[in-house]
């Protein structure tokens, strides 16, 4: 099936689906009942019909993102405080090095997780939760080293 006919049949399926249903536009909430084309008359965004998962199972991915975001944010905050408050030799001690490790690896991990989100979601549930627990363990372990050495 060519792309043109796929697009046309998706459009007619969308119009047929909405011919007798009250469905809100995912962007603006406008009721799309009896839609005549494939754009929302209220906000103008293009619409399509597709197959979706009933339960997207995003728990492990969100857990990974939260752990790495908390680690990156806390490391950034402590780094700013450290720049103004810590003596220069603190940065070469265990806590200072741990802070830099957390900043680099949690920040990089966050960017990688976002860039490879499709690959992540295709992994088995066990692998996804292993990565999520690894992210939590990494942030907690390195964070503990920083807190213990922060005086
Ligand atoms: Zn809309």
PDB file of C-alpha atoms and ligand atoms in Angstrom:
ATOM      1  CA  UNK A   1       0.000   0.000   0.000  1.00  0.00           C
ATOM      2  CA  UNK A   2       1.445   3.358  -0.969  1.00  0.00           C
ATOM      3  CA  UNK A   3       1.893   6.220   1.477  1.00  0.00           C
ATOM      4  CA  UNK A   4      -0.752   8.326  -0.274  1.00  0.00           C
ATOM      5  CA  UNK A   5      -3.477   5.678  -0.047  1.00  0.00           C
ATOM      6  CA  UNK A   6      -2.414   4.873   3.553  1.00  0.00           C
ATOM      7  CA  UNK A   7      -2.837   8.543   4.437  1.00  0.00           C
ATOM      8  CA  UNK A   8      -6.192   8.714   2.654  1.00  0.00           C
ATOM      9  CA  UNK A   9      -7.537   5.581   4.345  1.00  0.00           C
ATOM     10  CA  UNK A  10      -6.305   6.793   7.755  1.00  0.00           C
ATOM     11  CA  UNK A  11      -8.121  10.084   7.126  1.00  0.00           C
ATOM     12  CA  UNK A  12     -11.359   8.334   6.156  1.00  0.00           C
ATOM     13  CA  UNK A  13     -11.045   5.974   9.155  1.00  0.00           C
ATOM     14  CA  UNK A  14     -10.556   9.020  11.397  1.00  0.00           C
ATOM     15  CA  UNK A  15     -13.649  10.715   9.974  1.00  0.00           C
ATOM     16  CA  UNK A  16     -15.681   7.501  10.212  1.00  0.00           C
ATOM     17  CA  UNK A  17     -14.547   6.974  13.828  1.00  0.00           C
ATOM     18  CA  UNK A  18     -15.493  10.523  14.809  1.00  0.00           C
ATOM     19  CA  UNK A  19     -18.794  10.559  12.876  1.00  0.00           C
ATOM     20  CA  UNK A  20     -20.789   9.441  15.947  1.00  0.00           C
ATOM     21  CA  UNK A  21     -18.355   9.884  18.875  1.00  0.00           C
ATOM     22  CA  UNK A  22     -17.509  12.742  21.230  1.00  0.00           C
ATOM     23  CA  UNK A  23     -13.692  12.754  21.354  1.00  0.00           C
ATOM     24  CA  UNK A  24     -11.619  15.731  22.531  1.00  0.00           C
ATOM     25  CA  UNK A  25      -8.681  17.080  20.515  1.00  0.00           C
ATOM     26  CA  UNK A  26      -5.518  15.826  22.313  1.00  0.00           C
ATOM     27  CA  UNK A  27      -4.064  19.362  22.106  1.00  0.00           C
ATOM     28  CA  UNK A  28      -6.933  21.770  22.864  1.00  0.00           C
ATOM     29  CA  UNK A  29      -9.833  19.578  24.037  1.00  0.00           C
ATOM     30  CA  UNK A  30     -12.216  20.712  21.278  1.00  0.00           C
ATOM     31  CA  UNK A  31     -14.947  18.124  20.583  1.00  0.00           C
ATOM     32  CA  UNK A  32     -14.031  16.485  17.241  1.00  0.00           C
ATOM     33  CA  UNK A  33     -17.433  14.823  16.598  1.00  0.00           C
ATOM     34  CA  UNK A  34     -18.287  14.890  12.852  1.00  0.00           C
ATOM     35  CA  UNK A  35     -14.771  16.065  11.866  1.00  0.00           C
ATOM     36  CA  UNK A  36     -14.716  16.818   8.118  1.00  0.00           C
ATOM     37  CA  UNK A  37     -10.940  16.620   7.486  1.00  0.00           C
ATOM     38  CA  UNK A  38      -7.801  15.652   9.418  1.00  0.00           C
ATOM     39  CA  UNK A  39      -7.107  18.900  11.261  1.00  0.00           C
ATOM     40  CA  UNK A  40      -8.669  20.225  14.454  1.00  0.00           C
ATOM     41  CA  UNK A  41     -10.992  23.135  13.567  1.00  0.00           C
ATOM     42  CA  UNK A  42     -10.110  24.863  16.871  1.00  0.00           C
ATOM     43  CA  UNK A  43      -6.285  24.684  17.107  1.00  0.00           C
ATOM     44  CA  UNK A  44      -5.457  23.635  13.521  1.00  0.00           C
ATOM     45  CA  UNK A  45      -3.215  20.705  14.525  1.00  0.00           C
ATOM     46  CA  UNK A  46      -3.112  17.676  12.216  1.00  0.00           C
ATOM     47  CA  UNK A  47      -4.845  14.567  13.570  1.00  0.00           C
ATOM     48  CA  UNK A  48      -4.420  10.877  12.761  1.00  0.00           C
ATOM     49  CA  UNK A  49      -5.889   7.562  13.844  1.00  0.00           C
ATOM     50  CA  UNK A  50      -3.532   4.844  15.088  1.00  0.00           C
ATOM     51  CA  UNK A  51      -3.228   1.732  17.230  1.00  0.00           C
ATOM     52  CA  UNK A  52      -2.263   2.438  20.845  1.00  0.00           C
ATOM     53  CA  UNK A  53      -1.501   0.419  23.932  1.00  0.00           C
ATOM     54  CA  UNK A  54      -4.213   0.215  26.570  1.00  0.00           C
ATOM     55  CA  UNK A  55      -1.523   0.355  29.279  1.00  0.00           C
ATOM     56  CA  UNK A  56       1.697   2.000  28.010  1.00  0.00           C
ATOM     57  CA  UNK A  57       3.730   0.718  31.015  1.00  0.00           C
ATOM     58  CA  UNK A  58       5.917   3.790  31.458  1.00  0.00           C
ATOM     59  CA  UNK A  59       6.663   3.175  35.162  1.00  0.00           C
ATOM     60  CA  UNK A  60      10.271   1.995  34.731  1.00  0.00           C
ATOM     61  CA  UNK A  61      11.083   4.716  32.190  1.00  0.00           C
ATOM     62  CA  UNK A  62       9.599   7.465  34.370  1.00  0.00           C
ATOM     63  CA  UNK A  63      11.422   6.056  37.423  1.00  0.00           C
ATOM     64  CA  UNK A  64      14.711   6.178  35.477  1.00  0.00           C
ATOM     65  CA  UNK A  65      14.068   9.758  34.343  1.00  0.00           C
ATOM     66  CA  UNK A  66      13.121  10.896  37.864  1.00  0.00           C
ATOM     67  CA  UNK A  67      16.204   9.269  39.452  1.00  0.00           C
ATOM     68  CA  UNK A  68      18.581  10.791  36.890  1.00  0.00           C
ATOM     69  CA  UNK A  69      16.811  14.184  37.025  1.00  0.00           C
ATOM     70  CA  UNK A  70      17.015  14.299  40.824  1.00  0.00           C
ATOM     71  CA  UNK A  71      20.697  13.311  40.649  1.00  0.00           C
ATOM     72  CA  UNK A  72      21.489  15.919  37.994  1.00  0.00           C
ATOM     73  CA  UNK A  73      19.505  18.656  39.729  1.00  0.00           C
ATOM     74  CA  UNK A  74      20.975  17.979  43.169  1.00  0.00           C
ATOM     75  CA  UNK A  75      24.497  17.817  41.717  1.00  0.00           C
ATOM     76  CA  UNK A  76      23.986  21.128  39.883  1.00  0.00           C
ATOM     77  CA  UNK A  77      22.654  22.797  43.029  1.00  0.00           C
ATOM     78  CA  UNK A  78      25.513  21.477  45.190  1.00  0.00           C
ATOM     79  CA  UNK A  79      28.051  22.465  42.521  1.00  0.00           C
ATOM     80  CA  UNK A  80      26.767  26.052  42.546  1.00  0.00           C
ATOM     81  CA  UNK A  81      26.927  26.109  46.373  1.00  0.00           C
ATOM     82  CA  UNK A  82      30.368  24.479  46.254  1.00  0.00           C
ATOM     83  CA  UNK A  83      31.725  27.051  43.802  1.00  0.00           C
ATOM     84  CA  UNK A  84      30.954  29.861  46.286  1.00  0.00           C
ATOM     85  CA  UNK A  85      31.317  28.104  49.654  1.00  0.00           C
ATOM     86  CA  UNK A  86      33.764  25.186  49.395  1.00  0.00           C
ATOM     87  CA  UNK A  87      37.527  25.696  49.631  1.00  0.00           C
ATOM     88  CA  UNK A  88      39.336  24.808  46.395  1.00  0.00           C
ATOM     89  CA  UNK A  89      40.891  21.681  47.942  1.00  0.00           C
ATOM     90  CA  UNK A  90      37.358  20.319  48.644  1.00  0.00           C
ATOM     91  CA  UNK A  91      36.924  19.710  44.902  1.00  0.00           C
ATOM     92  CA  UNK A  92      39.870  17.275  44.855  1.00  0.00           C
ATOM     93  CA  UNK A  93      38.554  15.351  47.893  1.00  0.00           C
ATOM     94  CA  UNK A  94      36.219  12.348  47.775  1.00  0.00           C
ATOM     95  CA  UNK A  95      32.994  14.411  48.011  1.00  0.00           C
ATOM     96  CA  UNK A  96      34.078  16.895  45.358  1.00  0.00           C
ATOM     97  CA  UNK A  97      35.040  14.143  42.923  1.00  0.00           C
ATOM     98  CA  UNK A  98      31.794  12.260  43.704  1.00  0.00           C
ATOM     99  CA  UNK A  99      29.845  15.451  42.968  1.00  0.00           C
ATOM    100  CA  UNK A 100      31.522  15.820  39.579  1.00  0.00           C
ATOM    101  CA  UNK A 101      30.902  12.108  38.833  1.00  0.00           C
ATOM    102  CA  UNK A 102      27.209  12.475  39.724  1.00  0.00           C
ATOM    103  CA  UNK A 103      26.888  15.611  37.625  1.00  0.00           C
ATOM    104  CA  UNK A 104      28.525  14.080  34.541  1.00  0.00           C
ATOM    105  CA  UNK A 105      27.028  10.568  34.700  1.00  0.00           C
ATOM    106  CA  UNK A 106      23.490  11.457  35.823  1.00  0.00           C
ATOM    107  CA  UNK A 107      23.329  14.289  33.290  1.00  0.00           C
ATOM    108  CA  UNK A 108      24.704  12.104  30.497  1.00  0.00           C
ATOM    109  CA  UNK A 109      22.447   9.212  31.543  1.00  0.00           C
ATOM    110  CA  UNK A 110      19.425  11.503  31.413  1.00  0.00           C
ATOM    111  CA  UNK A 111      20.318  12.645  27.895  1.00  0.00           C
ATOM    112  CA  UNK A 112      20.926   9.035  26.770  1.00  0.00           C
ATOM    113  CA  UNK A 113      17.644   7.815  28.316  1.00  0.00           C
ATOM    114  CA  UNK A 114      15.706  10.531  26.492  1.00  0.00           C
ATOM    115  CA  UNK A 115      17.513   9.957  23.191  1.00  0.00           C
ATOM    116  CA  UNK A 116      17.054   6.149  23.333  1.00  0.00           C
ATOM    117  CA  UNK A 117      13.516   6.144  24.763  1.00  0.00           C
ATOM    118  CA  UNK A 118      12.145   3.999  21.921  1.00  0.00           C
ATOM    119  CA  UNK A 119      14.876   1.376  22.393  1.00  0.00           C
ATOM    120  CA  UNK A 120      14.279   1.481  26.176  1.00  0.00           C
ATOM    121  CA  UNK A 121      10.536   0.868  25.771  1.00  0.00           C
ATOM    122  CA  UNK A 122      11.192  -2.134  23.505  1.00  0.00           C
ATOM    123  CA  UNK A 123      13.336  -3.822  26.185  1.00  0.00           C
ATOM    124  CA  UNK A 124      11.728  -6.419  28.427  1.00  0.00           C
ATOM    125  CA  UNK A 125      10.095  -5.225  31.626  1.00  0.00           C
ATOM    126  CA  UNK A 126      12.870  -6.892  33.653  1.00  0.00           C
ATOM    127  CA  UNK A 127      15.624  -5.028  31.781  1.00  0.00           C
ATOM    128  CA  UNK A 128      13.722  -1.730  32.076  1.00  0.00           C
ATOM    129  CA  UNK A 129      13.369  -2.100  35.856  1.00  0.00           C
ATOM    130  CA  UNK A 130      17.013  -3.218  36.155  1.00  0.00           C
ATOM    131  CA  UNK A 131      18.076   0.047  34.495  1.00  0.00           C
ATOM    132  CA  UNK A 132      15.677   2.044  36.719  1.00  0.00           C
ATOM    133  CA  UNK A 133      16.976   0.401  39.907  1.00  0.00           C
ATOM    134  CA  UNK A 134      20.562   0.886  38.694  1.00  0.00           C
ATOM    135  CA  UNK A 135      19.890   4.606  38.200  1.00  0.00           C
ATOM    136  CA  UNK A 136      18.395   4.884  41.707  1.00  0.00           C
ATOM    137  CA  UNK A 137      21.269   2.908  43.280  1.00  0.00           C
ATOM    138  CA  UNK A 138      23.865   5.039  41.447  1.00  0.00           C
ATOM    139  CA  UNK A 139      22.281   8.341  42.510  1.00  0.00           C
ATOM    140  CA  UNK A 140      21.798   7.193  46.131  1.00  0.00           C
ATOM    141  CA  UNK A 141      25.317   5.742  46.453  1.00  0.00           C
ATOM    142  CA  UNK A 142      27.131   8.729  44.951  1.00  0.00           C
ATOM    143  CA  UNK A 143      24.753  11.141  46.732  1.00  0.00           C
ATOM    144  CA  UNK A 144      25.570   9.477  50.064  1.00  0.00           C
ATOM    145  CA  UNK A 145      29.307   9.904  49.427  1.00  0.00           C
ATOM    146  CA  UNK A 146      28.714  13.602  48.685  1.00  0.00           C
ATOM    147  CA  UNK A 147      26.497  14.211  51.746  1.00  0.00           C
ATOM    148  CA  UNK A 148      28.906  12.411  54.089  1.00  0.00           C
ATOM    149  CA  UNK A 149      31.826  14.455  52.730  1.00  0.00           C
ATOM    150  CA  UNK A 150      29.955  17.779  52.649  1.00  0.00           C
ATOM    151  CA  UNK A 151      30.991  19.802  55.703  1.00  0.00           C
TER     152      UNK A 151
HETATM  153 ZN1  LIG B   1      -7.364  21.131  18.824  1.00  0.00          ZN
END
